[in-house]
mmCIF file of C-alpha atoms in Angstrom:
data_model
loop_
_atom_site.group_PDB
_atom_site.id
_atom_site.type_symbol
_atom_site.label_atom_id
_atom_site.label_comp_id
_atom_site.label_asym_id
_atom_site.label_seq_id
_atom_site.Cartn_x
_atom_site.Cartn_y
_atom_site.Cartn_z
ATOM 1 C CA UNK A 1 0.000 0.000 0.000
ATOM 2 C CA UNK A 2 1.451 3.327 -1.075
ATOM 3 C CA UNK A 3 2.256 5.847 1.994
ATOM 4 C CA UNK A 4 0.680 8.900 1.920
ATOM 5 C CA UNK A 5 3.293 10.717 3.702
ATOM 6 C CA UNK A 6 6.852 10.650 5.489
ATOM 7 C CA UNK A 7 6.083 12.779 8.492
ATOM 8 C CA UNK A 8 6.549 10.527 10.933
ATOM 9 C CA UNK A 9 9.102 8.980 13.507
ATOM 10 C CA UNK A 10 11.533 6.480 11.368
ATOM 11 C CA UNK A 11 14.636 4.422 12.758
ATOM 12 C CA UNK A 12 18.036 4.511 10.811
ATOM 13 C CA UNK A 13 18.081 2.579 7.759
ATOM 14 C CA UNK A 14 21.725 1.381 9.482
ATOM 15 C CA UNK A 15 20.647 0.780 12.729
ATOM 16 C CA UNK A 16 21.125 -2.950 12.081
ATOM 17 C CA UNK A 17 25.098 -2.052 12.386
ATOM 18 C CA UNK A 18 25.061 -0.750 15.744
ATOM 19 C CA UNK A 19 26.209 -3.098 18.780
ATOM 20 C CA UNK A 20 23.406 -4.232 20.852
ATOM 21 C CA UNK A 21 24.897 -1.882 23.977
ATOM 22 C CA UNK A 22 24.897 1.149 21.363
ATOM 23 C CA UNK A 23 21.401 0.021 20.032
ATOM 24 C CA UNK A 24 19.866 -0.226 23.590
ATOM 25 C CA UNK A 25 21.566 2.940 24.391
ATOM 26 C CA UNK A 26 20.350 4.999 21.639
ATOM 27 C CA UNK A 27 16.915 3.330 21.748
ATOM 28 C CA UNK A 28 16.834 4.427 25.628
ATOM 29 C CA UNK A 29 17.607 7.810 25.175
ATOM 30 C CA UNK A 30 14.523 8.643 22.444
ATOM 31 C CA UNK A 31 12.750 11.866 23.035
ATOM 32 C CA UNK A 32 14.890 12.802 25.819
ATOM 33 C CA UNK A 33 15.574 16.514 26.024
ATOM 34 C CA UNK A 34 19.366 17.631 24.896
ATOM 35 C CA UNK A 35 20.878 20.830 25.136
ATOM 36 C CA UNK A 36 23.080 22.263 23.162
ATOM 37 C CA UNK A 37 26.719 23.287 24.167
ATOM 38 C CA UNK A 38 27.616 26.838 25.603
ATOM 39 C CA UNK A 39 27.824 29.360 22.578
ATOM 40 C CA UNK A 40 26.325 26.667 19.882
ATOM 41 C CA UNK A 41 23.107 25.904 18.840
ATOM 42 C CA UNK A 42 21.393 22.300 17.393
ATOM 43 C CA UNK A 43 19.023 22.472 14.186
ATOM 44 C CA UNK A 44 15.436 20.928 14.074
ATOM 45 C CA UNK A 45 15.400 18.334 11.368
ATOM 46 C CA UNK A 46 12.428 19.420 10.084
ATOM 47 C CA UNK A 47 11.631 22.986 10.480
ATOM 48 C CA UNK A 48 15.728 23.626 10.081
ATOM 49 C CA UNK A 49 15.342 26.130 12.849
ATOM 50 C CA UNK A 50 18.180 26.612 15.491
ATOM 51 C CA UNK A 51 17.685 25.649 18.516
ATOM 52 C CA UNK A 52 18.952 25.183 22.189
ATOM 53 C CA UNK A 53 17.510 22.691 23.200
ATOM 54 C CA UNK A 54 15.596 19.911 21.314
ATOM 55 C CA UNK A 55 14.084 16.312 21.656
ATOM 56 C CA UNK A 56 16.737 13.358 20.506
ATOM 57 C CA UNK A 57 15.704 10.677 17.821
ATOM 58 C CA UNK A 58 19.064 8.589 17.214
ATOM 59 C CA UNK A 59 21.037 11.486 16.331
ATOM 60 C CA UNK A 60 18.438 13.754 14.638
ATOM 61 C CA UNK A 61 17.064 17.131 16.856
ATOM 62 C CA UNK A 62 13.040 18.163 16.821
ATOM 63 C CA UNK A 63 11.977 21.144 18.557
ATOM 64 C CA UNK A 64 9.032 20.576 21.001
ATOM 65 C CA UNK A 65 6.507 21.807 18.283
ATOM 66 C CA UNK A 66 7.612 18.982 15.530
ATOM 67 C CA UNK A 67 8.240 16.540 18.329
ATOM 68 C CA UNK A 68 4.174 17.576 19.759
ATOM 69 C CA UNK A 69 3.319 17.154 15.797
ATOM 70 C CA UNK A 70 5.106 14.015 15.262
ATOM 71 C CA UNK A 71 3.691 12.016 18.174
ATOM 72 C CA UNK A 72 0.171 10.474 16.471
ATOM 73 C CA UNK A 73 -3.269 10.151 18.044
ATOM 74 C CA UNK A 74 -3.684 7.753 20.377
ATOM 75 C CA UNK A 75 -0.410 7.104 20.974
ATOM 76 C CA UNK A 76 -0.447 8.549 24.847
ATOM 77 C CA UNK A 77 2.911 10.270 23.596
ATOM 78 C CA UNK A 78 4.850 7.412 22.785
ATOM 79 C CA UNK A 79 6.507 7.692 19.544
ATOM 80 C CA UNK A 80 5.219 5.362 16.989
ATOM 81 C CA UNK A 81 6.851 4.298 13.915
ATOM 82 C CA UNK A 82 5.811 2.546 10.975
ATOM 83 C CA UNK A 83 7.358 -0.719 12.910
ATOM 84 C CA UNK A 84 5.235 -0.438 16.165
ATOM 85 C CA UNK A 85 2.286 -0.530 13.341
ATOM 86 C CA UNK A 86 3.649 -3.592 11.816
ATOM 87 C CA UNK A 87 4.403 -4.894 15.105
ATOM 88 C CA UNK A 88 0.335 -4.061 16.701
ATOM 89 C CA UNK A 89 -0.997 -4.842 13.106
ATOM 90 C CA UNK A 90 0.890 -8.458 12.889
ATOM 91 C CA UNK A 91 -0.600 -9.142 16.710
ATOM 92 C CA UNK A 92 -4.198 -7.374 15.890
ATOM 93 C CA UNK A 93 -4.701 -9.951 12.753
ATOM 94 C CA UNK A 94 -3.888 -12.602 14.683
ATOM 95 C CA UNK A 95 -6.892 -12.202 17.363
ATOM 96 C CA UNK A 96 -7.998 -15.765 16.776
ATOM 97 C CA UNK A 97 -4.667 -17.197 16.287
ATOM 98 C CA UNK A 98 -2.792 -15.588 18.908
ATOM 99 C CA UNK A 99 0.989 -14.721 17.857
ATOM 100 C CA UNK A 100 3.922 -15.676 19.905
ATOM 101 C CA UNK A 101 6.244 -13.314 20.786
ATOM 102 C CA UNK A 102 9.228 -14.674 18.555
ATOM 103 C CA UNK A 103 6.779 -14.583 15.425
ATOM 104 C CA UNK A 104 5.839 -10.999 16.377
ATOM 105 C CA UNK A 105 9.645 -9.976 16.456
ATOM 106 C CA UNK A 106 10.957 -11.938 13.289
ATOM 107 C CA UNK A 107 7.902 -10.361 10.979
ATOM 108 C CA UNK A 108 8.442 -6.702 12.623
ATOM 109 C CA UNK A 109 10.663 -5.460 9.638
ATOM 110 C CA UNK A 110 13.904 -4.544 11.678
ATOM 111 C CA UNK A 111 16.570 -6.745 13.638
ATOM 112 C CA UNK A 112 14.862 -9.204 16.302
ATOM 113 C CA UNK A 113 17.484 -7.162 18.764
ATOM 114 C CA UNK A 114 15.352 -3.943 18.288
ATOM 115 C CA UNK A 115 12.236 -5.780 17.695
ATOM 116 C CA UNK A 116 12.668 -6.912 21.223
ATOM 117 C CA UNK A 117 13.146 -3.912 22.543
ATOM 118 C CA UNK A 118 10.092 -2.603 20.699
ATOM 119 C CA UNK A 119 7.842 -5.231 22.085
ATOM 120 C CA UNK A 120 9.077 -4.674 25.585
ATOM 121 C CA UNK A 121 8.114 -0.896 25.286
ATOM 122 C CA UNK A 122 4.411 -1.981 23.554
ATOM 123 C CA UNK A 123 3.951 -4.084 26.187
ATOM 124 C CA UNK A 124 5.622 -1.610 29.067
ATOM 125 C CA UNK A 125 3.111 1.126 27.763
ATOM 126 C CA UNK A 126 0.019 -0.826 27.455
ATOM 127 C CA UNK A 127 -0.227 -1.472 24.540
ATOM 128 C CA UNK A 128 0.414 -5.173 24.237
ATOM 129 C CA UNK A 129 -0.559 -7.736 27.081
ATOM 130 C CA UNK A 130 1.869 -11.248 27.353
ATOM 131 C CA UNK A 131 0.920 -14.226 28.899
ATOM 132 C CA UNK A 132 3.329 -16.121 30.661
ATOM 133 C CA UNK A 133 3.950 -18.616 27.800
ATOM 134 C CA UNK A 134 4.928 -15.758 25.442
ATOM 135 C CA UNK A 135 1.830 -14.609 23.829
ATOM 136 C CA UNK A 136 0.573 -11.220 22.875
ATOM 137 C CA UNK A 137 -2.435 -9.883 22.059
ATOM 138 C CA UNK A 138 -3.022 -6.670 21.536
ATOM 139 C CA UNK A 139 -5.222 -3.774 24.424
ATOM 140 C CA UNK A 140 -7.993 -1.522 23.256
ATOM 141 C CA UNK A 141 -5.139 1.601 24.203
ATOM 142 C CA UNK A 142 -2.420 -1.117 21.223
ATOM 143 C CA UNK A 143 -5.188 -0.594 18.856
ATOM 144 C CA UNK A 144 -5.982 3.089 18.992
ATOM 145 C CA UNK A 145 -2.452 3.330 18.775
ATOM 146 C CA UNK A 146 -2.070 1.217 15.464
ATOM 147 C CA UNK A 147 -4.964 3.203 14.003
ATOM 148 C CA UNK A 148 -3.827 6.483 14.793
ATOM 149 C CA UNK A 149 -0.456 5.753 13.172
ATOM 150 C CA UNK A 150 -1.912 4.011 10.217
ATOM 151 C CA UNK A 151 -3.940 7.558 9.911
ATOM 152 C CA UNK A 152 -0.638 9.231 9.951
ATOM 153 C CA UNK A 153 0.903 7.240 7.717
ATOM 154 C CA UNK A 154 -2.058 6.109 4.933
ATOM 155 C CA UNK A 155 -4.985 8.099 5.782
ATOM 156 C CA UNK A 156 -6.916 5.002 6.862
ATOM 157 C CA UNK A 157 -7.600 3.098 9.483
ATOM 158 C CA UNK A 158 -4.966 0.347 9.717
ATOM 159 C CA UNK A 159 -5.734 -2.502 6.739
ATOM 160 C CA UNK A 160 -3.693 -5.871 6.918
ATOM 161 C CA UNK A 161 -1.773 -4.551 3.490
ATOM 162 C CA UNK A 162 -0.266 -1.936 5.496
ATOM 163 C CA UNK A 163 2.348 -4.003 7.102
ATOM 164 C CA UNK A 164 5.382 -3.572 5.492
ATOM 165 C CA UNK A 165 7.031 -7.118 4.095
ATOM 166 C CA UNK A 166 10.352 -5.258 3.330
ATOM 167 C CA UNK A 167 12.854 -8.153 4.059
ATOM 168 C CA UNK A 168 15.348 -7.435 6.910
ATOM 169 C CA UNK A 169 18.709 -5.907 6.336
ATOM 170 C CA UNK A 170 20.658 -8.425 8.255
ATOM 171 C CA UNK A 171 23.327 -8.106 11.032
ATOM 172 C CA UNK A 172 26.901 -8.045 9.569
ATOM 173 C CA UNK A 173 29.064 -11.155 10.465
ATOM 174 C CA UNK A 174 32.215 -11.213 11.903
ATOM 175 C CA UNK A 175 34.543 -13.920 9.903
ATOM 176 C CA UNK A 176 36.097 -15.198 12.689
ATOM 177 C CA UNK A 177 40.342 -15.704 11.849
ATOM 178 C CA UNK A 178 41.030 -19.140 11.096
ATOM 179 C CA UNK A 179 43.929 -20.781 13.522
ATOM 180 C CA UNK A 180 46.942 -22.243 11.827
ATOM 181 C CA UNK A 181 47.525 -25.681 12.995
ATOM 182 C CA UNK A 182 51.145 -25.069 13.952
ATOM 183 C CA UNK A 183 52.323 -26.210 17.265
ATOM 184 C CA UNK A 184 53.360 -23.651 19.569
ATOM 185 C CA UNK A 185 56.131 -23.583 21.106
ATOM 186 C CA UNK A 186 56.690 -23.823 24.878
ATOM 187 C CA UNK A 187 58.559 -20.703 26.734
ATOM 188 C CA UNK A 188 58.892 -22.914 29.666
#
């Protein structure tokens, strides 16, 4: 389904490079307030102007007005992106068929690190409910949520086509240095 516009919250297309500390970190520290240092100013990434002091979004600066602007209805000011809406729309399909968790966080569109992370929030906020043996389902305040950004975002109330099945940019690997089979010798 075709967006209808970009002017909403959106991770890094990179963020799947980031070490899980860095990831967590940065993930933490959304919408926190951040001054800038004496005698310079920060921009506003969308309205350009200069600031000194902003909201933080992984490296990018919105003044309170954007940030107030951003945040969609329904979403009790918790910034929604179009991952929390495939991660609510993937669990509000599935009312019948209840989703586990790991299912929920492979089909979310991002890293299962961050997806984790993301269902922990949705589920910290109210917005998900877990049982004990892993299972979500989604709360009347998870599907205001999903509809408000699926308003943002399409200018409909959230349809099953709107989850994105854009596959995952996977995690580099490490080639691990192959040991030469040569006996060492002893210093002692």
């Amino acid at each position: 389904m075709q967006k209808r516009t970009e002017f909403h919250f959106k991770y890094p297309p990179n963020i799947h490079e980031l070490d899980l500390a860095t990831m967590v970190n940065m993930y933490r520290s959304r919408g926190e307030p951040r001054k800038a240092p004496a005698g310079e100013y920060i921009a506003c990434a969308i309205s350009q102007e200069l600031l000194r002091e902003a909201k933080w979004w992984f490296g990018l600066y919105y003044s309170q007005e954007v940030w107030d602007e951003l945040l969609t209805k329904g979403s009790e000011g918790f910034p929604l992106t179009d991952i929390e809406l495939n991660v609510l729309g993937v669990v509000y399909m599935s009312e019948e068929d209840v989703p586990h968790r790991e299912f929920v966080e492979k089909n979310a569109g991002v890293t299962e690190k961050l997806a984790y992370l993301i269902v922990s929030d949705l589920r910290t906020f109210g917005f998900l409910s877990e049982d004990d043996s892993g299972f979500l389902r989604i709360t009347p305040r998870g599907e205001k949520a999903l509809h408000g950004i699926a308003r943002r975002i399409y200018e409909k109330r959230f349809l099953p086509e709107m989850i994105s099945d854009e596959p995952v940019r996977e995690e580099p690997k490490i080639e691990q240095a192959q040991k030469r089979d040569k006996e060492q010798t002893s210093l002692f």
